[in-house]
Coordinates of C-alpha atoms in Angstrom, one line a residue:
M1 CA 82.4 -132.9 -35.5
Q2 CA 82.6 -131.7 -32.0
Y3 CA 86.3 -130.8 -32.7
L4 CA 85.3 -128.7 -35.7
E5 CA 82.4 -127.1 -33.7
G6 CA 84.9 -126.0 -31.0
R7 CA 87.3 -124.5 -33.6
K8 CA 84.4 -122.4 -34.9
Y9 CA 83.8 -120.9 -31.6
V10 CA 87.5 -120.1 -31.1
V11 CA 87.7 -118.4 -34.5
Q12 CA 84.5 -116.4 -33.7
A13 CA 86.0 -115.4 -30.4
I14 CA 89.3 -114.2 -32.0
F15 CA 87.3 -112.1 -34.6
L16 CA 85.2 -110.6 -31.7
A17 CA 88.3 -109.8 -29.7
V18 CA 89.9 -108.0 -32.7
A19 CA 86.7 -106.1 -33.5
L20 CA 86.5 -105.1 -29.8
V21 CA 90.1 -103.8 -30.0
F22 CA 89.3 -101.8 -33.1
A23 CA 86.1 -100.4 -31.6
T24 CA 87.8 -99.5 -28.5
R25 CA 90.6 -97.6 -30.3
L26 CA 88.1 -95.9 -32.6
F27 CA 86.0 -94.8 -29.5
Y28 CA 89.3 -93.4 -28.0
I29 CA 90.2 -91.5 -31.1
Q30 CA 86.8 -90.1 -31.8
V31 CA 85.5 -89.4 -28.3
L32 CA 88.3 -89.4 -25.7
D33 CA 91.1 -88.0 -27.7
G34 CA 90.2 -84.8 -29.5
S35 CA 93.7 -84.3 -30.9
Y36 CA 93.0 -86.0 -34.2
K37 CA 89.9 -83.9 -34.7
L38 CA 91.8 -80.8 -33.7
A39 CA 94.5 -81.7 -36.3
A40 CA 91.9 -82.3 -39.0
D41 CA 90.1 -79.1 -38.2
R42 CA 93.4 -77.2 -38.4
N43 CA 94.1 -78.7 -41.7
T44 CA 90.9 -77.4 -43.1
L45 CA 89.1 -74.6 -41.3
Q46 CA 90.2 -71.7 -38.8
R47 CA 87.7 -69.4 -37.2
I48 CA 89.1 -65.9 -36.7
V49 CA 87.3 -63.4 -34.4
Q50 CA 87.7 -59.8 -35.7
T51 CA 87.9 -57.3 -32.8
P52 CA 86.2 -54.0 -33.8
Y53 CA 87.8 -50.7 -33.7
R54 CA 86.9 -49.1 -30.3
G55 CA 85.2 -45.7 -30.4
L56 CA 87.3 -42.6 -29.9
I57 CA 86.7 -40.0 -27.1
Y58 CA 86.7 -36.2 -27.9
D59 CA 86.3 -33.1 -25.7
R60 CA 83.6 -30.5 -26.3
K61 CA 85.7 -28.7 -28.9
G62 CA 86.5 -31.8 -31.0
Q63 CA 89.9 -32.5 -29.6
I64 CA 90.8 -36.2 -29.5
L65 CA 91.4 -37.2 -26.0
V66 CA 91.6 -41.1 -26.3
Q67 CA 92.5 -43.0 -29.4
N68 CA 93.6 -46.6 -30.4
T69 CA 97.1 -47.9 -31.0
P70 CA 97.8 -51.4 -32.5
V71 CA 99.4 -53.8 -30.0
Y72 CA 100.1 -57.6 -30.2
D73 CA 99.5 -60.4 -27.7
L74 CA 101.1 -63.8 -27.7
M75 CA 98.2 -66.4 -27.2
V76 CA 98.3 -69.9 -26.3
T77 CA 96.0 -72.9 -26.6
P78 CA 97.4 -75.4 -24.0
R79 CA 96.1 -78.6 -25.6
E80 CA 98.0 -77.8 -28.9
V81 CA 101.4 -77.3 -27.2
K82 CA 103.6 -80.2 -27.9
Q83 CA 107.0 -80.8 -26.5
L84 CA 107.8 -77.0 -25.9
D85 CA 111.4 -76.1 -26.2
T86 CA 111.3 -74.0 -23.2
V87 CA 114.9 -72.8 -23.3
R88 CA 114.6 -71.5 -26.9
F89 CA 111.2 -70.1 -26.3
C90 CA 112.3 -68.1 -23.3
Q91 CA 115.4 -66.9 -25.1
L92 CA 113.3 -65.5 -28.0
L93 CA 111.0 -63.6 -25.6
Q94 CA 113.8 -62.7 -23.1
L95 CA 111.6 -64.1 -20.3
P96 CA 112.7 -66.2 -17.3
P97 CA 111.5 -69.8 -17.5
E98 CA 109.6 -69.6 -14.2
E99 CA 107.5 -66.8 -15.6
V100 CA 106.7 -68.7 -18.7
R101 CA 105.8 -71.9 -16.7
A102 CA 103.6 -69.8 -14.4
A103 CA 101.8 -68.3 -17.4
L104 CA 101.3 -71.8 -19.0
K105 CA 99.9 -73.1 -15.7
A106 CA 97.4 -70.2 -15.5
A107 CA 96.4 -70.7 -19.1
R108 CA 95.8 -74.4 -18.5
A109 CA 93.7 -73.5 -15.5
F110 CA 91.6 -71.3 -17.5
S111 CA 91.0 -73.7 -20.4
R112 CA 92.9 -76.4 -22.2
V113 CA 91.1 -75.8 -25.5
K114 CA 90.6 -72.2 -25.7
A115 CA 93.2 -69.6 -26.5
S116 CA 94.3 -67.1 -23.7
P117 CA 97.0 -64.5 -23.6
L118 CA 100.4 -65.6 -22.4
V119 CA 102.3 -62.3 -23.0
Q120 CA 100.4 -59.1 -23.6
N121 CA 101.7 -55.9 -25.3
L122 CA 104.6 -57.5 -27.0
S123 CA 107.4 -55.1 -27.8
T124 CA 108.6 -54.7 -31.4
P125 CA 111.8 -56.8 -30.8
E126 CA 109.7 -59.5 -29.0
L127 CA 107.1 -59.6 -31.8
A128 CA 109.7 -59.8 -34.6
A129 CA 111.5 -62.7 -32.7
I130 CA 108.5 -64.9 -32.0
Q131 CA 106.7 -64.1 -35.3
D132 CA 109.7 -65.5 -37.3
N133 CA 109.8 -68.7 -35.3
L134 CA 106.1 -69.3 -34.4
I135 CA 105.9 -72.3 -36.9
D136 CA 108.1 -74.1 -34.5
F137 CA 105.9 -73.6 -31.6
P138 CA 102.5 -75.3 -32.2
G139 CA 99.6 -74.0 -29.9
F140 CA 101.0 -70.4 -29.9
S141 CA 99.6 -67.6 -32.2
I142 CA 99.8 -63.7 -32.4
K143 CA 96.6 -61.7 -31.8
A144 CA 96.5 -58.1 -32.9
R145 CA 94.2 -55.8 -31.0
M146 CA 93.9 -52.0 -30.3
A147 CA 95.1 -50.6 -27.1
R148 CA 94.1 -47.1 -25.7
S149 CA 96.5 -44.2 -26.0
Y150 CA 96.0 -40.7 -24.7
N151 CA 96.4 -37.2 -26.1
T152 CA 95.8 -35.7 -22.6
H153 CA 97.5 -35.9 -19.2
T154 CA 94.3 -34.9 -17.4
L155 CA 90.8 -36.2 -16.7
A156 CA 91.9 -39.7 -15.5
H157 CA 89.1 -40.1 -13.0
A158 CA 86.4 -39.4 -15.6
L159 CA 87.8 -41.3 -18.6
G160 CA 88.6 -44.4 -16.6
Y161 CA 90.7 -47.1 -18.1
V162 CA 90.5 -50.3 -20.2
G163 CA 91.8 -53.7 -18.9
S164 CA 91.8 -57.3 -19.8
I165 CA 88.6 -59.1 -19.0
P166 CA 88.9 -61.2 -15.7
P167 CA 88.3 -64.9 -16.3
A168 CA 85.4 -64.9 -13.8
F169 CA 83.6 -62.5 -16.0
L170 CA 83.5 -64.9 -19.0
E171 CA 81.3 -67.2 -17.1
K172 CA 78.6 -64.6 -16.8
P173 CA 75.9 -64.2 -19.5
K174 CA 76.4 -60.4 -19.5
Y175 CA 79.8 -61.0 -20.9
S176 CA 79.0 -63.8 -23.5
K177 CA 80.3 -61.6 -26.4
Y178 CA 83.8 -61.5 -25.0
Q179 CA 86.6 -64.2 -25.0
A180 CA 89.9 -64.6 -23.1
G181 CA 92.3 -61.8 -24.0
D182 CA 89.6 -59.2 -24.8
F183 CA 89.8 -55.9 -23.2
L184 CA 86.8 -53.9 -21.8
G185 CA 86.2 -50.7 -19.8
I186 CA 86.8 -51.2 -16.2
T187 CA 86.0 -47.8 -14.7
G188 CA 84.8 -44.2 -15.6
L189 CA 83.3 -43.5 -19.0
E190 CA 85.1 -46.4 -20.6
S191 CA 82.9 -48.7 -18.4
Y192 CA 79.7 -46.8 -18.5
Y193 CA 79.7 -46.6 -22.3
E194 CA 81.2 -50.0 -22.9
Q195 CA 78.4 -51.2 -25.2
Q196 CA 78.5 -48.1 -27.3
L197 CA 82.4 -48.0 -27.5
M198 CA 83.1 -51.7 -28.1
G199 CA 81.2 -52.0 -31.5
R200 CA 80.2 -55.4 -32.8
R201 CA 82.7 -58.2 -33.5
G202 CA 83.1 -59.9 -36.9
V203 CA 84.1 -63.5 -37.8
Q204 CA 86.2 -64.8 -40.7
Y205 CA 86.5 -68.5 -41.6
R206 CA 89.8 -69.3 -43.3
M207 CA 91.2 -72.5 -44.9
V208 CA 94.6 -73.5 -43.6
N209 CA 97.0 -76.3 -44.1
V210 CA 98.5 -78.6 -41.5
R211 CA 101.3 -76.1 -40.8
G212 CA 98.9 -73.3 -40.2
I213 CA 99.4 -71.4 -43.4
E214 CA 96.3 -69.7 -44.7
K215 CA 95.0 -71.0 -48.1
G216 CA 92.1 -68.6 -48.6
A217 CA 88.6 -67.9 -47.4
F218 CA 86.2 -70.8 -46.7
R219 CA 83.6 -71.0 -49.4
G220 CA 84.6 -67.5 -50.7
G221 CA 83.7 -65.8 -47.3
E222 CA 80.1 -66.8 -47.5
F223 CA 79.9 -67.2 -43.8
D224 CA 82.0 -64.2 -42.8
T225 CA 80.6 -61.3 -40.9
L226 CA 82.2 -57.8 -40.7
S227 CA 83.1 -56.1 -37.5
V228 CA 81.3 -52.8 -36.8
A229 CA 83.4 -50.0 -35.2
G230 CA 82.3 -48.6 -31.9
Q231 CA 80.7 -45.3 -31.5
D232 CA 82.8 -42.2 -30.6
L233 CA 82.0 -40.2 -27.5
H234 CA 82.0 -36.5 -27.6
L235 CA 82.4 -35.1 -24.1
S236 CA 81.1 -31.9 -22.7
I237 CA 84.5 -31.4 -20.9
D238 CA 86.4 -28.3 -21.6
S239 CA 90.0 -29.7 -21.8
E240 CA 91.6 -26.4 -21.2
L241 CA 89.5 -25.7 -18.2
Q242 CA 90.1 -29.2 -16.9
A243 CA 93.8 -28.8 -17.2
Y244 CA 93.7 -25.5 -15.5
G245 CA 91.6 -26.9 -12.6
E246 CA 94.1 -29.7 -12.2
L247 CA 97.0 -27.2 -12.1
L248 CA 95.3 -25.2 -9.3
M249 CA 94.6 -28.4 -7.2
Q250 CA 98.2 -29.7 -7.4
G251 CA 99.5 -30.7 -4.0
K252 CA 96.0 -30.7 -2.4
R253 CA 93.1 -33.1 -1.8
G254 CA 89.6 -32.2 -2.9
S255 CA 87.5 -31.6 -6.0
I256 CA 86.3 -29.1 -8.5
V257 CA 83.1 -29.7 -10.5
A258 CA 81.8 -27.2 -13.1
I259 CA 78.4 -27.6 -14.8
D260 CA 76.6 -25.7 -17.6
P261 CA 73.2 -25.1 -15.8
K262 CA 71.3 -24.8 -19.1
T263 CA 72.1 -28.4 -20.0
G264 CA 73.7 -30.3 -17.2
E265 CA 76.8 -30.8 -19.1
I266 CA 79.9 -31.2 -17.0
L267 CA 82.5 -28.8 -18.0
A268 CA 85.3 -29.7 -15.6
F269 CA 85.7 -32.6 -13.2
V270 CA 88.8 -32.4 -11.0
S271 CA 89.7 -35.0 -8.4
A272 CA 92.9 -34.3 -6.5
P273 CA 95.4 -35.9 -6.2
M274 CA 95.4 -36.6 -9.9
F275 CA 97.3 -39.0 -12.1
D276 CA 98.0 -39.3 -15.8
P277 CA 95.5 -41.6 -17.5
A278 CA 98.3 -43.2 -19.5
T279 CA 99.5 -44.7 -16.1
L280 CA 96.8 -47.4 -16.5
S281 CA 97.6 -48.4 -20.1
G282 CA 100.3 -50.5 -21.8
K283 CA 103.0 -52.8 -20.4
G284 CA 103.5 -52.7 -16.6
M285 CA 100.1 -51.4 -16.1
G286 CA 99.5 -53.9 -13.2
N287 CA 102.5 -52.7 -11.3
R288 CA 101.6 -49.1 -11.8
Y289 CA 98.1 -49.7 -10.6
M290 CA 99.3 -51.3 -7.4
E291 CA 101.5 -48.2 -6.8
L292 CA 98.5 -45.9 -7.1
L293 CA 96.3 -48.2 -4.9
N294 CA 98.9 -48.3 -2.2
N295 CA 99.6 -44.5 -2.2
P296 CA 98.4 -43.1 1.1
E297 CA 97.0 -40.0 -0.7
R298 CA 94.5 -42.3 -2.4
P299 CA 94.8 -40.8 -6.1
L300 CA 92.4 -43.6 -7.4
F301 CA 89.7 -42.3 -5.2
N302 CA 87.2 -40.4 -7.2
R303 CA 86.4 -37.6 -4.9
P304 CA 83.8 -35.6 -6.8
L305 CA 81.5 -38.7 -7.0
M306 CA 82.6 -40.8 -4.0
A307 CA 83.7 -38.5 -1.2
T308 CA 80.8 -37.2 0.9
Y309 CA 81.3 -34.3 3.3
P310 CA 79.1 -32.0 5.3
P311 CA 78.5 -29.2 2.8
G312 CA 79.0 -26.3 5.4
S313 CA 77.3 -23.1 5.0
V314 CA 76.6 -23.7 1.3
F315 CA 73.7 -25.8 2.5
K316 CA 72.1 -22.7 4.1
L317 CA 70.7 -21.8 0.7
V318 CA 68.8 -25.1 0.4
N319 CA 67.5 -24.7 4.0
E320 CA 66.2 -21.2 3.2
L321 CA 64.5 -22.3 0.0
V322 CA 62.7 -25.2 1.7
A323 CA 61.5 -23.0 4.6
M324 CA 60.3 -20.3 2.1
Q325 CA 58.4 -22.9 0.1
M326 CA 56.8 -24.2 3.4
G327 CA 55.6 -20.7 4.0
V328 CA 57.3 -20.5 7.5
V329 CA 59.7 -17.6 6.4
T330 CA 59.8 -15.0 3.7
A331 CA 62.6 -13.0 2.1
S332 CA 62.0 -10.2 4.5
T333 CA 62.0 -12.4 7.7
G334 CA 64.6 -11.3 10.2
F335 CA 66.0 -13.3 13.2
P336 CA 68.5 -12.1 15.9
C337 CA 72.1 -13.3 15.8
N338 CA 71.6 -15.1 19.1
Q339 CA 74.8 -16.9 19.7
R340 CA 73.3 -18.7 22.7
L341 CA 71.6 -20.9 20.1
V342 CA 74.7 -21.5 18.0
R343 CA 78.1 -19.7 17.6
C344 CA 78.4 -17.2 14.8
T345 CA 81.9 -16.8 13.3
H346 CA 81.3 -13.3 11.8
N347 CA 80.7 -9.9 13.5
H348 CA 77.9 -8.3 11.4
E349 CA 74.8 -6.2 11.3
Y350 CA 71.4 -7.4 12.5
P351 CA 70.2 -10.0 9.8
S352 CA 66.9 -8.2 9.2
N353 CA 66.3 -10.2 6.0
V354 CA 67.7 -13.3 4.0
G355 CA 70.0 -11.2 1.9
I356 CA 72.0 -9.9 4.9
A357 CA 71.9 -13.5 6.5
I358 CA 73.4 -15.0 3.4
K359 CA 75.9 -12.3 2.9
Q360 CA 77.3 -12.6 6.4
S361 CA 76.6 -16.4 6.7
C362 CA 74.8 -15.9 10.1
N363 CA 74.6 -19.3 11.9
P364 CA 71.9 -18.3 14.4
Y365 CA 69.7 -16.9 11.6
F366 CA 69.6 -20.3 9.8
Y367 CA 69.2 -22.2 13.0
Q368 CA 65.9 -20.4 13.4
V369 CA 64.9 -20.8 9.8
M370 CA 65.2 -24.6 10.0
R371 CA 63.6 -24.7 13.5
A372 CA 60.6 -22.9 11.9
A373 CA 60.4 -25.5 9.2
V374 CA 60.7 -28.5 11.5
L375 CA 58.8 -27.6 14.6
R376 CA 55.4 -26.7 13.3
G377 CA 53.1 -28.0 16.0
R378 CA 51.9 -31.1 14.3
S379 CA 51.9 -32.9 17.6
T380 CA 51.6 -31.9 21.2
N381 CA 54.5 -34.3 21.9
R382 CA 57.6 -32.3 21.1
F383 CA 59.6 -35.4 20.2
E384 CA 56.9 -36.5 17.7
D385 CA 56.7 -32.9 16.4
A386 CA 60.3 -32.9 15.5
R387 CA 60.0 -36.4 13.9
L388 CA 57.2 -35.2 11.7
G389 CA 58.8 -32.0 10.8
L390 CA 62.2 -33.5 10.0
G391 CA 60.5 -36.1 7.7
E392 CA 58.8 -33.4 5.7
W393 CA 62.0 -31.2 5.6
R394 CA 64.0 -34.3 4.4
R395 CA 61.5 -35.1 1.5
Q396 CA 61.8 -31.6 0.2
V397 CA 65.6 -31.4 0.5
M398 CA 65.9 -34.7 -1.4
K399 CA 64.2 -33.1 -4.4
F400 CA 67.4 -31.1 -5.0
G401 CA 69.1 -34.4 -5.8
L402 CA 70.6 -34.8 -2.4
G403 CA 70.7 -38.1 -0.3
E404 CA 70.3 -40.1 -3.5
K405 CA 72.3 -40.8 -6.8
L406 CA 71.8 -38.1 -9.4
G407 CA 72.3 -40.6 -12.1
V408 CA 75.4 -39.3 -13.7
D409 CA 76.9 -41.4 -16.6
M410 CA 79.5 -43.0 -14.3
S411 CA 79.0 -46.0 -12.0
Q412 CA 81.0 -45.0 -8.9
E413 CA 78.5 -42.3 -7.7
K414 CA 77.6 -42.2 -4.0
K415 CA 74.3 -41.0 -2.9
G416 CA 75.4 -39.1 0.3
L417 CA 73.2 -38.8 3.3
I418 CA 70.2 -36.6 4.3
P419 CA 69.4 -38.1 7.7
S420 CA 65.9 -39.2 8.3
P421 CA 63.9 -39.6 11.5
E422 CA 64.5 -43.3 11.4
F423 CA 68.3 -42.5 11.4
Y424 CA 68.0 -40.7 14.7
D425 CA 65.6 -43.1 16.2
K426 CA 68.1 -45.8 15.6
R427 CA 71.0 -43.8 17.0
N428 CA 69.3 -42.0 19.9
G429 CA 66.1 -44.1 20.4
F430 CA 62.5 -43.5 19.5
H431 CA 61.2 -40.2 21.0
R432 CA 64.6 -39.6 22.5
W433 CA 65.7 -36.8 20.3
N434 CA 64.4 -33.3 19.3
Y435 CA 65.4 -30.3 17.3
R436 CA 68.3 -29.5 19.5
T437 CA 69.7 -33.0 18.4
V438 CA 69.6 -32.1 14.7
Y439 CA 70.1 -28.3 14.6
S440 CA 73.7 -28.7 13.1
L441 CA 71.9 -29.6 9.8
S442 CA 70.7 -26.0 9.6
I443 CA 74.2 -24.9 8.9
G444 CA 75.4 -27.9 6.9
Q445 CA 77.2 -29.7 9.6
G446 CA 76.7 -32.9 11.6
E447 CA 75.4 -36.0 10.0
I448 CA 74.7 -34.7 6.6
G449 CA 76.9 -35.7 3.7
I450 CA 76.9 -34.7 0.0
T451 CA 79.4 -35.0 -2.9
G452 CA 81.0 -32.3 -4.9
L453 CA 78.9 -33.2 -7.9
Q454 CA 75.7 -32.7 -5.9
M455 CA 77.0 -29.4 -4.5
A456 CA 77.6 -28.1 -8.0
N457 CA 74.2 -29.4 -9.0
V458 CA 72.5 -27.4 -6.3
L459 CA 74.1 -24.3 -7.5
A460 CA 72.9 -25.1 -11.1
T461 CA 69.4 -25.6 -9.8
I462 CA 69.5 -22.1 -8.1
A463 CA 70.9 -20.7 -11.3
N464 CA 67.9 -22.1 -13.2
R465 CA 65.5 -20.8 -10.6
G466 CA 64.2 -24.3 -9.7
Y467 CA 65.1 -27.1 -12.0
Y468 CA 68.1 -29.1 -13.2
Y469 CA 69.2 -31.6 -15.9
T470 CA 71.0 -34.7 -14.6
P471 CA 74.7 -33.9 -14.8
H472 CA 76.5 -35.8 -17.6
F473 CA 79.9 -36.0 -19.4
V474 CA 78.8 -37.0 -23.0
K475 CA 77.3 -34.4 -25.2
S476 CA 76.9 -37.0 -28.0
V477 CA 77.1 -40.8 -28.5
G478 CA 78.2 -40.9 -32.2
Q479 CA 75.9 -38.4 -33.9
G480 CA 72.9 -39.0 -31.6
G481 CA 73.2 -36.5 -28.9
P482 CA 73.2 -37.5 -25.2
L483 CA 71.4 -40.4 -23.8
P484 CA 67.5 -39.7 -23.4
Q485 CA 67.7 -39.6 -19.6
F486 CA 70.1 -36.5 -19.7
R487 CA 67.5 -34.5 -21.7
E488 CA 64.8 -34.7 -18.9
R489 CA 64.2 -31.5 -16.8
H490 CA 63.9 -32.2 -13.0
T491 CA 62.0 -29.7 -10.9
V492 CA 62.6 -29.3 -7.2
G493 CA 59.2 -28.1 -6.1
V494 CA 60.2 -24.7 -5.0
D495 CA 58.6 -21.6 -6.7
A496 CA 60.9 -19.5 -8.8
P497 CA 60.3 -16.2 -6.9
H498 CA 62.0 -17.9 -3.8
F499 CA 65.2 -18.4 -5.9
E500 CA 65.0 -14.8 -7.0
A501 CA 64.9 -13.7 -3.5
L502 CA 68.1 -15.5 -2.6
I503 CA 70.3 -14.3 -5.5
P504 CA 70.9 -10.7 -4.4
G505 CA 72.3 -12.1 -1.1
M506 CA 74.5 -14.5 -3.0
Q507 CA 75.8 -11.6 -5.1
A508 CA 76.5 -9.6 -1.9
V509 CA 78.6 -12.5 -0.7
V510 CA 81.0 -11.9 -3.6
D511 CA 80.6 -8.2 -4.4
G512 CA 79.1 -6.7 -1.3
R513 CA 81.2 -4.8 1.2
G514 CA 82.3 -7.2 3.9
G515 CA 80.9 -10.3 2.1
T516 CA 82.5 -13.6 3.0
G517 CA 83.4 -14.4 -0.6
N518 CA 84.9 -11.2 -1.9
L519 CA 87.9 -13.0 -3.4
A520 CA 85.6 -14.6 -5.9
S521 CA 84.7 -11.3 -7.5
L522 CA 84.9 -10.8 -11.3
A523 CA 83.2 -7.3 -11.1
E524 CA 86.3 -5.8 -12.9
F525 CA 85.3 -7.7 -16.0
G526 CA 81.6 -6.7 -15.7
I527 CA 80.7 -10.3 -14.5
S528 CA 78.3 -10.7 -11.6
V529 CA 79.0 -13.8 -9.5
A530 CA 76.4 -15.3 -7.1
G531 CA 78.1 -17.5 -4.6
K532 CA 78.3 -18.9 -1.0
T533 CA 81.3 -19.7 1.1
G534 CA 81.5 -22.6 3.5
T535 CA 83.8 -24.0 6.1
V536 CA 83.4 -27.6 7.1
Q537 CA 84.3 -28.5 10.7
N538 CA 86.8 -31.4 10.7
P539 CA 87.4 -33.2 14.1
H540 CA 90.5 -34.9 12.7
G541 CA 92.5 -31.8 11.6
D542 CA 92.2 -28.4 9.9
D543 CA 88.7 -27.5 8.6
H544 CA 87.8 -28.1 5.0
A545 CA 87.1 -25.1 2.6
T546 CA 84.1 -24.9 0.2
F547 CA 82.8 -22.4 -2.2
A548 CA 79.9 -22.7 -4.7
A549 CA 78.7 -20.2 -7.3
F550 CA 77.3 -19.5 -10.7
A551 CA 78.0 -16.7 -13.2
P552 CA 76.9 -14.4 -14.8
A553 CA 74.2 -14.1 -12.2
E554 CA 71.7 -12.8 -14.6
D555 CA 72.4 -15.4 -17.4
P556 CA 74.3 -18.3 -15.8
K557 CA 76.7 -20.1 -18.1
I558 CA 78.7 -22.0 -15.4
A559 CA 77.9 -23.4 -11.9
I560 CA 80.9 -24.5 -9.9
A561 CA 81.7 -26.1 -6.6
V562 CA 85.2 -26.2 -5.0
F563 CA 86.1 -28.4 -2.1
I564 CA 89.6 -28.3 -0.6
E565 CA 90.4 -30.6 2.3
N566 CA 92.1 -29.0 5.3
A567 CA 92.3 -25.5 3.8
G568 CA 90.3 -23.6 6.5
F569 CA 87.8 -20.9 5.6
G570 CA 86.3 -21.2 2.1
G571 CA 86.5 -17.5 1.4
T572 CA 90.3 -17.6 1.6
S573 CA 91.2 -20.5 -0.8
A574 CA 88.1 -22.1 -2.5
A575 CA 86.6 -18.7 -3.5
P576 CA 89.5 -17.4 -5.4
M577 CA 90.1 -20.7 -7.0
A578 CA 86.5 -20.8 -8.3
A579 CA 86.9 -17.2 -9.6
L580 CA 89.8 -18.2 -11.7
M581 CA 88.0 -21.1 -13.1
M582 CA 85.0 -19.0 -14.0
E583 CA 87.2 -16.3 -15.5
K584 CA 89.0 -19.0 -17.6
Y585 CA 85.8 -20.4 -18.9
L586 CA 83.8 -17.1 -19.5
R587 CA 86.8 -15.0 -20.8
G588 CA 89.0 -17.7 -22.2
N589 CA 92.1 -16.5 -20.4
I590 CA 93.4 -15.2 -17.1
A591 CA 94.1 -11.4 -17.0
P592 CA 97.9 -10.9 -16.5
W593 CA 97.4 -8.9 -13.3
R594 CA 95.5 -11.8 -11.8
K595 CA 98.2 -14.4 -12.3
R596 CA 99.4 -13.7 -8.8
W597 CA 96.3 -15.6 -7.5
E598 CA 97.2 -18.4 -9.9
Y599 CA 100.6 -18.8 -8.4
W600 CA 99.4 -18.2 -4.7
L601 CA 96.8 -21.0 -5.0
Q602 CA 99.3 -23.6 -6.1
G603 CA 100.8 -25.6 -3.3
P604 CA 99.6 -27.5 -0.2
A605 CA 96.3 -26.7 1.4
E606 CA 97.9 -26.0 4.7
K607 CA 99.2 -22.6 3.5
F608 CA 95.7 -21.2 3.6
V609 CA 95.0 -22.0 7.3
R610 CA 95.2 -19.2 9.8
R611 CA 97.2 -20.3 12.8
R612 CA 96.3 -18.8 16.1

């Protein structure tokens, strides 16, 4: 009996051991090794994400600037790759083995179970070669998508570009709708309006056999969702004006910004040096991007939005308006051209009123205007009086959209600098500075910094006699008009009569005898231009040239700011360039006898500098 009892336990132990082996194997198959599940899924159901058609981009006249072209990427799911015939694979794609191995390593590092791009933008021969042999390479698939193509060689800084989503982005909730291999807007309007342009993805579920051949929709497409195309953008940019501005700025560094004062719509946005937007699209884009990035001329730098410079004498207009609103000067206030206060670069008549002072750009006059605005006797301590006065002056100046971001529909915008009392406290020490420390602000020099976009917006504000709309590129998203924030009117807290008092002086700058901006005149066409020249001191080389204006003066349709680095006096280079741009926009063409200005303005900025 004891013998039989012992055999019973042996048999039970054998059964338990066998059961344990089967259980262990089953656990491995079902839990640890997902290849069986993947194969089973592949035999039955496949989830296909449909990328929507990205919205197109048009100019203000309905011309297509950016459209979509179909391209194909080779995708890889590392876990499904079995015994890859590397030699044959590389021969099909005409790729070196080390490049393929590096790409596979990167794909495995991203995810072993999710598909990611191995080769993007397959050429037609590459696509044909791999597609016919794809069945021999499990784990690889072809993904069709739309890539951007361009009908323009201009406007690269505003349009921006589209690129493959970085793997790090996929971990952020903001990008939960994207997957590896997707493309999204990286800079410019492509980035700012990404949500509107991208549309909504769709999903299809398809039955496939073990060899990956589609057998039809799963349950008749009951669970499929359709993709929704992105919305089109209709820009305010005038393509012809934009191309003309880029022609005039060839060989230079600087910017041109033109705005419709009545709406805030940006008509032209030139950042020089320029590059073709197609440079950052298609195969080899990465190498071309690095070439632009390493170019010492910095063509990727968005100058109208990101470059901040002292505005020069154009800023005298803002100083005068602030002082008039404070009640410390009037349109008929005169100040002597006292060059012991600050040097004046022009020989001119006594500035007995603001019109003469603006026409002749008298530095001592505006020195005294700002001094009257800042030193108002609020404190018996002269240092504290300067602190209090500068603080009030700054608050009023910032209402013009200076020293802060305007809120344009582009993410790269810089706010510039309108220095505060705290700025000088930190630099000089508390109660260790006075008006003589900051007087250079009165003529737009020193620590102040504004962008080309801000300068154009100041002129739009003067053209409107006291208000502006936030500058923007997009007239309409789809059929819905601009975004709501671009329909709001912003007032600057200066009474309209003060603006009216400035405009005759600005007209005299251009059309008055001896005005500093005579080369901007369009009087021969019956167009009155109101403008202001500027020359920005540059301690590192030749001075920078500025000119800002609007026209027609009585019914403004365009406000413009031109900034040319190292071009010297603004009246010599920036003023005639602005005149040609305004003529092009208002008349539609350049008069034949004025073509000489067009030819003369082309070329490097150094040609405009007077050498002593």
